[in-house]
CSV table of C-alpha atoms in Angstrom, one decimal:
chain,number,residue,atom,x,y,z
A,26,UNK,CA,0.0,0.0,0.0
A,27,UNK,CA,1.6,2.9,-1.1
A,28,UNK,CA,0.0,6.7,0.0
A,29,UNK,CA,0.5,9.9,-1.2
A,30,UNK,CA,-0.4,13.5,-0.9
A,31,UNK,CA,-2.3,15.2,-3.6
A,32,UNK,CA,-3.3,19.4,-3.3
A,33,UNK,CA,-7.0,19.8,-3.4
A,34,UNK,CA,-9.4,22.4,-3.6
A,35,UNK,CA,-9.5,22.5,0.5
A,36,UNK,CA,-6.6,21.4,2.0
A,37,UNK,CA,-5.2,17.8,1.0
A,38,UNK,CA,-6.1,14.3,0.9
A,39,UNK,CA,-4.3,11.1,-0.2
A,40,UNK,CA,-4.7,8.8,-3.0
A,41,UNK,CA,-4.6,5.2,-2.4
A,42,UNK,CA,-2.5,2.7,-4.7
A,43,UNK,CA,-3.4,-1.0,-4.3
A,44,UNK,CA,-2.6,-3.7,-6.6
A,45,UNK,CA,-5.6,-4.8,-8.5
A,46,UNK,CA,-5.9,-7.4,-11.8
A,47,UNK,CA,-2.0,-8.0,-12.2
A,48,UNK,CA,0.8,-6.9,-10.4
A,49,UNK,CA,1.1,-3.8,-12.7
A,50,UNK,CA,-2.1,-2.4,-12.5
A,51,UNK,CA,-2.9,-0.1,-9.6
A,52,UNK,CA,-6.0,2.0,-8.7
A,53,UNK,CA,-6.5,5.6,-8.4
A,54,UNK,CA,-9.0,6.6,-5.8
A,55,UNK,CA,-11.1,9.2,-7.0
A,56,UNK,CA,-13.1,11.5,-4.1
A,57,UNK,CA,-13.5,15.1,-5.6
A,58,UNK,CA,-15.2,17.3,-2.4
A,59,UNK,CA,-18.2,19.8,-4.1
A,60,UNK,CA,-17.5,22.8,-2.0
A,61,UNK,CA,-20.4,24.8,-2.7
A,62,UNK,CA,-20.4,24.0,-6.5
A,63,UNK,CA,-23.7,24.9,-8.6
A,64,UNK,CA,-22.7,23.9,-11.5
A,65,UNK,CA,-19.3,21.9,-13.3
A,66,UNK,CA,-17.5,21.5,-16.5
A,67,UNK,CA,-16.2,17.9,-16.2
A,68,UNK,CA,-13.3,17.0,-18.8
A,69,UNK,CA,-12.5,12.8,-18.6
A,70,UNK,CA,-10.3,11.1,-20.3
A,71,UNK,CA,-9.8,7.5,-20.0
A,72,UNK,CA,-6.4,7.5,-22.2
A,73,UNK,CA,-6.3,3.5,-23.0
A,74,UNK,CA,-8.5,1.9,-20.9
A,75,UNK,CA,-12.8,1.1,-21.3
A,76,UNK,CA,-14.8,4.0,-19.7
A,77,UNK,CA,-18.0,3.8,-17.2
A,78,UNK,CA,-20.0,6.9,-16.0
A,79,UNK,CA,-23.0,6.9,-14.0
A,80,UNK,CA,-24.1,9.2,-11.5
A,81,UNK,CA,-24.1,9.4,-7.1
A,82,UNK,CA,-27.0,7.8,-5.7
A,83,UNK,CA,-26.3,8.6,-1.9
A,84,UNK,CA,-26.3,12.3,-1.6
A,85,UNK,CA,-22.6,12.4,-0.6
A,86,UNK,CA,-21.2,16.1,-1.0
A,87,UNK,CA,-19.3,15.0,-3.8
A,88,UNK,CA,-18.5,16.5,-7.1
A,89,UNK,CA,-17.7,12.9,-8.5
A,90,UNK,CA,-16.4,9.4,-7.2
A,91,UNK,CA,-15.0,6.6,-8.6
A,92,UNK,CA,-11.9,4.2,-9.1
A,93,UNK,CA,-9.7,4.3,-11.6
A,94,UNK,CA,-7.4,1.6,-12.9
A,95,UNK,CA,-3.9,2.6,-14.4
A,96,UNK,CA,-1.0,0.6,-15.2
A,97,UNK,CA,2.3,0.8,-13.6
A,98,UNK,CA,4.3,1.8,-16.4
A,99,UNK,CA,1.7,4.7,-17.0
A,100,UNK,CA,1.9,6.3,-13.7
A,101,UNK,CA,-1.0,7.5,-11.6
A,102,UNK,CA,-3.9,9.7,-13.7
A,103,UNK,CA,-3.6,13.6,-14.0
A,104,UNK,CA,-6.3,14.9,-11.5
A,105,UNK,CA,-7.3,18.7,-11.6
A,106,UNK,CA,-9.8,21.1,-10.2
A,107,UNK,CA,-10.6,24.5,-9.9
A,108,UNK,CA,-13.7,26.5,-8.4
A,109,UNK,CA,-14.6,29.3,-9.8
A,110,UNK,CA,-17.5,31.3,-8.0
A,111,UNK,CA,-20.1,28.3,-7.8
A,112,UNK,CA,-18.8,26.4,-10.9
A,113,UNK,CA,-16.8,23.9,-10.6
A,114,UNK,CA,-14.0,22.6,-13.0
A,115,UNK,CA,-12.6,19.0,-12.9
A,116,UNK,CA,-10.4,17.2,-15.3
A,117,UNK,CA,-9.0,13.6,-15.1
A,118,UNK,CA,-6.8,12.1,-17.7
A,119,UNK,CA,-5.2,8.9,-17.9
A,120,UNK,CA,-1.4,8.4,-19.1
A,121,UNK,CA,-0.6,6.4,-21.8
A,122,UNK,CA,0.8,3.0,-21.4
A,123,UNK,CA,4.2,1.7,-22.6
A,124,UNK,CA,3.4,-0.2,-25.4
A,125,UNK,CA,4.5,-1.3,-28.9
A,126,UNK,CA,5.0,1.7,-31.7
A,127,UNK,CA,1.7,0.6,-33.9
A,128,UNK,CA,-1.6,-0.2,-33.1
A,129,UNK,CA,-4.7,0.7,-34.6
A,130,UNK,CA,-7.3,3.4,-32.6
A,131,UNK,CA,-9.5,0.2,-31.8
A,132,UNK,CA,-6.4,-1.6,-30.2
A,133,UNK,CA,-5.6,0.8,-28.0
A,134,UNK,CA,-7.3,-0.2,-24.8
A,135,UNK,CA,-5.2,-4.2,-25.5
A,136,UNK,CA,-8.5,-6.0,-24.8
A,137,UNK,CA,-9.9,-3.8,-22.1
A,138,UNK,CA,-6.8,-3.6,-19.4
A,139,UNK,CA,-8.2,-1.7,-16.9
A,140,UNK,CA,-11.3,0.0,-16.3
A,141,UNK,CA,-12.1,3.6,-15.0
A,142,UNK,CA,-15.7,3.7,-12.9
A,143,UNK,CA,-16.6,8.0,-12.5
A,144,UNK,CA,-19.9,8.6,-10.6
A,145,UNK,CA,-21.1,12.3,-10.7
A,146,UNK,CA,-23.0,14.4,-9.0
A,147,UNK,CA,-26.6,14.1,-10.4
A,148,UNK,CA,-27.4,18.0,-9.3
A,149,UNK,CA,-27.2,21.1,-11.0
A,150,UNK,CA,-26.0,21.2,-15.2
A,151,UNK,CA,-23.5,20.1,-15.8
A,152,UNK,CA,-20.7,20.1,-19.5
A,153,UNK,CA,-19.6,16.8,-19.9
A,154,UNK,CA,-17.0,15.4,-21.9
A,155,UNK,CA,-15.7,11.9,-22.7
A,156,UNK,CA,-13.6,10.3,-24.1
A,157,UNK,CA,-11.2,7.1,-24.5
A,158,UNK,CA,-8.5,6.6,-27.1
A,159,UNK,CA,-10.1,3.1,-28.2
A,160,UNK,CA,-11.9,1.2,-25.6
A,161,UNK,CA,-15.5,1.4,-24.9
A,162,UNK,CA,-17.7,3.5,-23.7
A,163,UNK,CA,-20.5,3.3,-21.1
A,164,UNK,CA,-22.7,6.4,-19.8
A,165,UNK,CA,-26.0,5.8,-17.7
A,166,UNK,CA,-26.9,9.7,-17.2
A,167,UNK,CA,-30.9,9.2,-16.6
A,168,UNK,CA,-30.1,10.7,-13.3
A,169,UNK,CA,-27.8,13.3,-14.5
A,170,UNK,CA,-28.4,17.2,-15.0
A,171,UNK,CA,-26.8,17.8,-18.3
A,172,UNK,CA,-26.3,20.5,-21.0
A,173,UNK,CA,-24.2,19.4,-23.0
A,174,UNK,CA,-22.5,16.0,-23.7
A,175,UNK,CA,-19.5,15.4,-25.9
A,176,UNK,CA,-18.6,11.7,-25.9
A,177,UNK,CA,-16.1,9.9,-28.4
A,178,UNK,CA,-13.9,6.5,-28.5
A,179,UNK,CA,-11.4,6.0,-31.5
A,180,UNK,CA,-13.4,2.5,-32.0
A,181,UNK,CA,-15.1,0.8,-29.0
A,182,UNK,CA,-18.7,0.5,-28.5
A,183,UNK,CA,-20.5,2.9,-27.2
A,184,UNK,CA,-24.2,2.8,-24.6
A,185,UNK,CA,-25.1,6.3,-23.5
A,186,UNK,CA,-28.5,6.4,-21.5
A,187,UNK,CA,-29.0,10.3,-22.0
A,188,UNK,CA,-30.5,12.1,-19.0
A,189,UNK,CA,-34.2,12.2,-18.0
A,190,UNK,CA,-36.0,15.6,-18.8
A,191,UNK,CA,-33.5,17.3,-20.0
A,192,UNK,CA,-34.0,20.4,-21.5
A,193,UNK,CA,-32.8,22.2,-24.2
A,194,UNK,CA,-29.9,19.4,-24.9
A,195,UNK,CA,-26.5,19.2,-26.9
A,196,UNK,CA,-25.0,15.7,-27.4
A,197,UNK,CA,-22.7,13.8,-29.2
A,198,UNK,CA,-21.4,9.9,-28.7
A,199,UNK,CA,-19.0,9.0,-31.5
A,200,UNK,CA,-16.6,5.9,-32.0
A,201,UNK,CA,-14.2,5.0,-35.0
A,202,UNK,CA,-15.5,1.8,-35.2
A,203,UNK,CA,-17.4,0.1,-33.2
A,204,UNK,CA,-21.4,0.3,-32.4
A,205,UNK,CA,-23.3,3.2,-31.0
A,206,UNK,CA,-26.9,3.0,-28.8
A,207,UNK,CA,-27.9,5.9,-27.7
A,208,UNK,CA,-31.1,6.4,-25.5
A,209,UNK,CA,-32.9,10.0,-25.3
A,210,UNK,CA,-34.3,10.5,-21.7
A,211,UNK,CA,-37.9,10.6,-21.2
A,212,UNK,CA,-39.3,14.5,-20.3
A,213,UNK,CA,-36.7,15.7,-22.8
A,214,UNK,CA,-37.8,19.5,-23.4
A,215,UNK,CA,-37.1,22.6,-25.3
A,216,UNK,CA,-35.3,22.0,-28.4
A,217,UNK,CA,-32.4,19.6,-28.3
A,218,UNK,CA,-30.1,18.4,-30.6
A,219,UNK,CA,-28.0,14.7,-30.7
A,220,UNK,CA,-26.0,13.1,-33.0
A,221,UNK,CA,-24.7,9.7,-32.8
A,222,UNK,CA,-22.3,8.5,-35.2
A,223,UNK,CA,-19.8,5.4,-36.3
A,224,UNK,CA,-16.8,5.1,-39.0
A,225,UNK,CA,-17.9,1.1,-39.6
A,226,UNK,CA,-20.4,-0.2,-36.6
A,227,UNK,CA,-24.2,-0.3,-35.9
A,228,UNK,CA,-26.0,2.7,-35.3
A,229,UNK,CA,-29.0,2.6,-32.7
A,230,UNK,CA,-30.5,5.8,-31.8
A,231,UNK,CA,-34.3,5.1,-29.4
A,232,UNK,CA,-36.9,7.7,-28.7
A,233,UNK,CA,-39.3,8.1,-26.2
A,234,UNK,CA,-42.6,7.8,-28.1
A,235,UNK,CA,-44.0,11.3,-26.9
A,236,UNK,CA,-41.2,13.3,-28.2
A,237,UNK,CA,-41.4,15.0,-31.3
A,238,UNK,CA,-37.9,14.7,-33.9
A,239,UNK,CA,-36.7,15.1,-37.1
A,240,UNK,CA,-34.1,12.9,-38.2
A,241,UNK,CA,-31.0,12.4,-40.4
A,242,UNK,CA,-30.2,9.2,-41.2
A,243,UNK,CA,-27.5,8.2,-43.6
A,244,UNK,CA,-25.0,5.0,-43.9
A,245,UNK,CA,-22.8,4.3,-46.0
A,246,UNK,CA,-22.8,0.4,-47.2
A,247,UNK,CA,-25.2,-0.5,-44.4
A,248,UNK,CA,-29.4,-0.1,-44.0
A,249,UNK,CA,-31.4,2.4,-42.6
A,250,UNK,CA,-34.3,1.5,-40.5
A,251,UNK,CA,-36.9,4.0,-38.9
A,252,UNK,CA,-39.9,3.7,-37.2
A,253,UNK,CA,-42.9,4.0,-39.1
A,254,UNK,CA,-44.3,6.5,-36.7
A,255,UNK,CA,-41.6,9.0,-39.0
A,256,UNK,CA,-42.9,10.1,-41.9
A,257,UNK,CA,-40.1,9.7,-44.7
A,258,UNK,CA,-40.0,13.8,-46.4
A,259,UNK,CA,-36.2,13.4,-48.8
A,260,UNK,CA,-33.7,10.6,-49.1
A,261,UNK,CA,-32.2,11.1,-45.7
A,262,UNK,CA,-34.8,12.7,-43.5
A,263,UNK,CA,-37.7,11.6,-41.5
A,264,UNK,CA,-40.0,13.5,-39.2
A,265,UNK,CA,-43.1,13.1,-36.6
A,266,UNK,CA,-46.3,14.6,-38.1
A,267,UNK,CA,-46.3,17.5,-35.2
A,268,UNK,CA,-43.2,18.2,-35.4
A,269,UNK,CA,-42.9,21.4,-36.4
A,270,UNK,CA,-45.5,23.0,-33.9
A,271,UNK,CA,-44.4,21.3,-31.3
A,272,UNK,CA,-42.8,23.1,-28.1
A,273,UNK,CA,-40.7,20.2,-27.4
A,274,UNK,CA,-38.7,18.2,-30.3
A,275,UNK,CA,-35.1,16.9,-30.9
A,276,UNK,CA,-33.0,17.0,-33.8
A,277,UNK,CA,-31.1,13.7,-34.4
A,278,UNK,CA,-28.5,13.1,-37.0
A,279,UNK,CA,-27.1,9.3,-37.1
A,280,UNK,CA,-24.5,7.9,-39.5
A,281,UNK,CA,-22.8,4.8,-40.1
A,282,UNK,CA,-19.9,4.4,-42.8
A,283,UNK,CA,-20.6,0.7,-43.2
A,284,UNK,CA,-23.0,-0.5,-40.3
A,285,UNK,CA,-27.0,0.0,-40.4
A,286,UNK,CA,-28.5,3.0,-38.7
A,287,UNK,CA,-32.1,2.1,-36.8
A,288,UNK,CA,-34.0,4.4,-34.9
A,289,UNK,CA,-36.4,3.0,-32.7
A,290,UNK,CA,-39.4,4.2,-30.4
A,291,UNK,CA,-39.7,3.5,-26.8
């Protein structure tokens, strides 16, 4: 067990190092205090390794949680923060490991090494963006209070759960190659906008059935499947009857260079 010091926003705390997996992979303990916060700008960065963000569920006076895997030869993750009036500013990034010269964007994680786990605070909006340099991607944010969402992977799947009435909603969730499904929240309002996108996997983009949308749906070698209830108006475009008197709609845009692109109701 190996502790060391680490300058926070008040005072100091430790992280805690224990050997995890292998004997070269170590865990970074993540415990980032609120202090008053409002509102954040959250920057994460899982270098190599698989991303998973959900949100609190005990009330703790935290801006976020979580445990982060690293390996050995990569050092410890870079762990920042900043409070400015009532918003808060935190950015986590993960080193990258020693490894051979080549590998494709879809190899960089080597099979999943480690894993980074980040649970947020679910109050106040929040700017969120994610990102891994090839491993996958998982972010249940029903719970969360989002504005904006930028997510990307160089070619892992991605499963994004997008927040519960959100309103007035920016977000993207992009990967090189592998699958996307994205979920809109239920109570979405005010006019949002999402894209969700793949260089060669599977596109699924679902709907909450009360939610007016217009939608952009291309692919290059693969189908495109959307749900009847979407009236088709151009090659590429489909829209709900109301949709354009309707106080409450979303704007999707989903692609595929090779994979099919299905949007669904639910």
């Amino acid at each position: 067990l190996i502790l060391a010091p680490l300058d926070r926003l008040s005072g100091k705390k430790h992280i805690e190092e224990k050997q995890m997996k292998t004997l070269d992979t170590l865990i970074y303990d993540l415990s980032e205090p609120l202090n008053g916060a409002v509102t954040a700008t959250l920057n994460i960065n899982a270098g190599d390794g698989n991303l998973n963000i959900d949100t609190l569920t005990g009330g703790e006076p935290l801006l976020a949680s979580g445990t982060l895997e690293y390996l050995e030869s990569q050092g410890p993750p870079a762990h920042s923060a900043a409070l400015d009036n009532v918003r808060a500013a935190l950015s986590l990034r993960g080193g990258e490991a020693k490894r051979g010269w080549f590998k494709l964007p879809w190899d960089a994680c080597a099979g999943g090494a480690y894993e980074w786990h980040v649970h947020i605070n679910p109050a106040g909006p929040s700017d969120l963006t994610a990102h891994c340099d090839g491993g996958s991607v998982r972010l249940d944010l029903a719970a969360a209070a989002l504005t904006r969402l930028a997510a990307d992977t160089g070619g892992g799947n991605m499963d994004v759960a997008l927040p519960d009435h959100a309103s007035n909603l920016s977000a993207t969730a992009k990967t090189g190659g592998g699958s996307v499904t994205l979920v809109v929240g239920s109570g979405t309002t005010g006019s949002s906008a999402v894209e969700a996108g793949s260089g060669a996997g599977n596109v699924e983009v679902r709907v909450p059935s009360g939610i007016a949308a217009r939608i952009r749906a291309t692919s290059g070698l693969g189908k495109i499947i959307v749900d009847p209830r979407f009236a088709q108006v151009d090659t590429n475009t489909y829209r709900s009857p109301d949709y354009d008197t309707a106080a409450d709609r979303i704007d999707i845009f989903a692609h595929s260079g090779a994979g099919n692109v299905s949007i669904t109701t639910w």
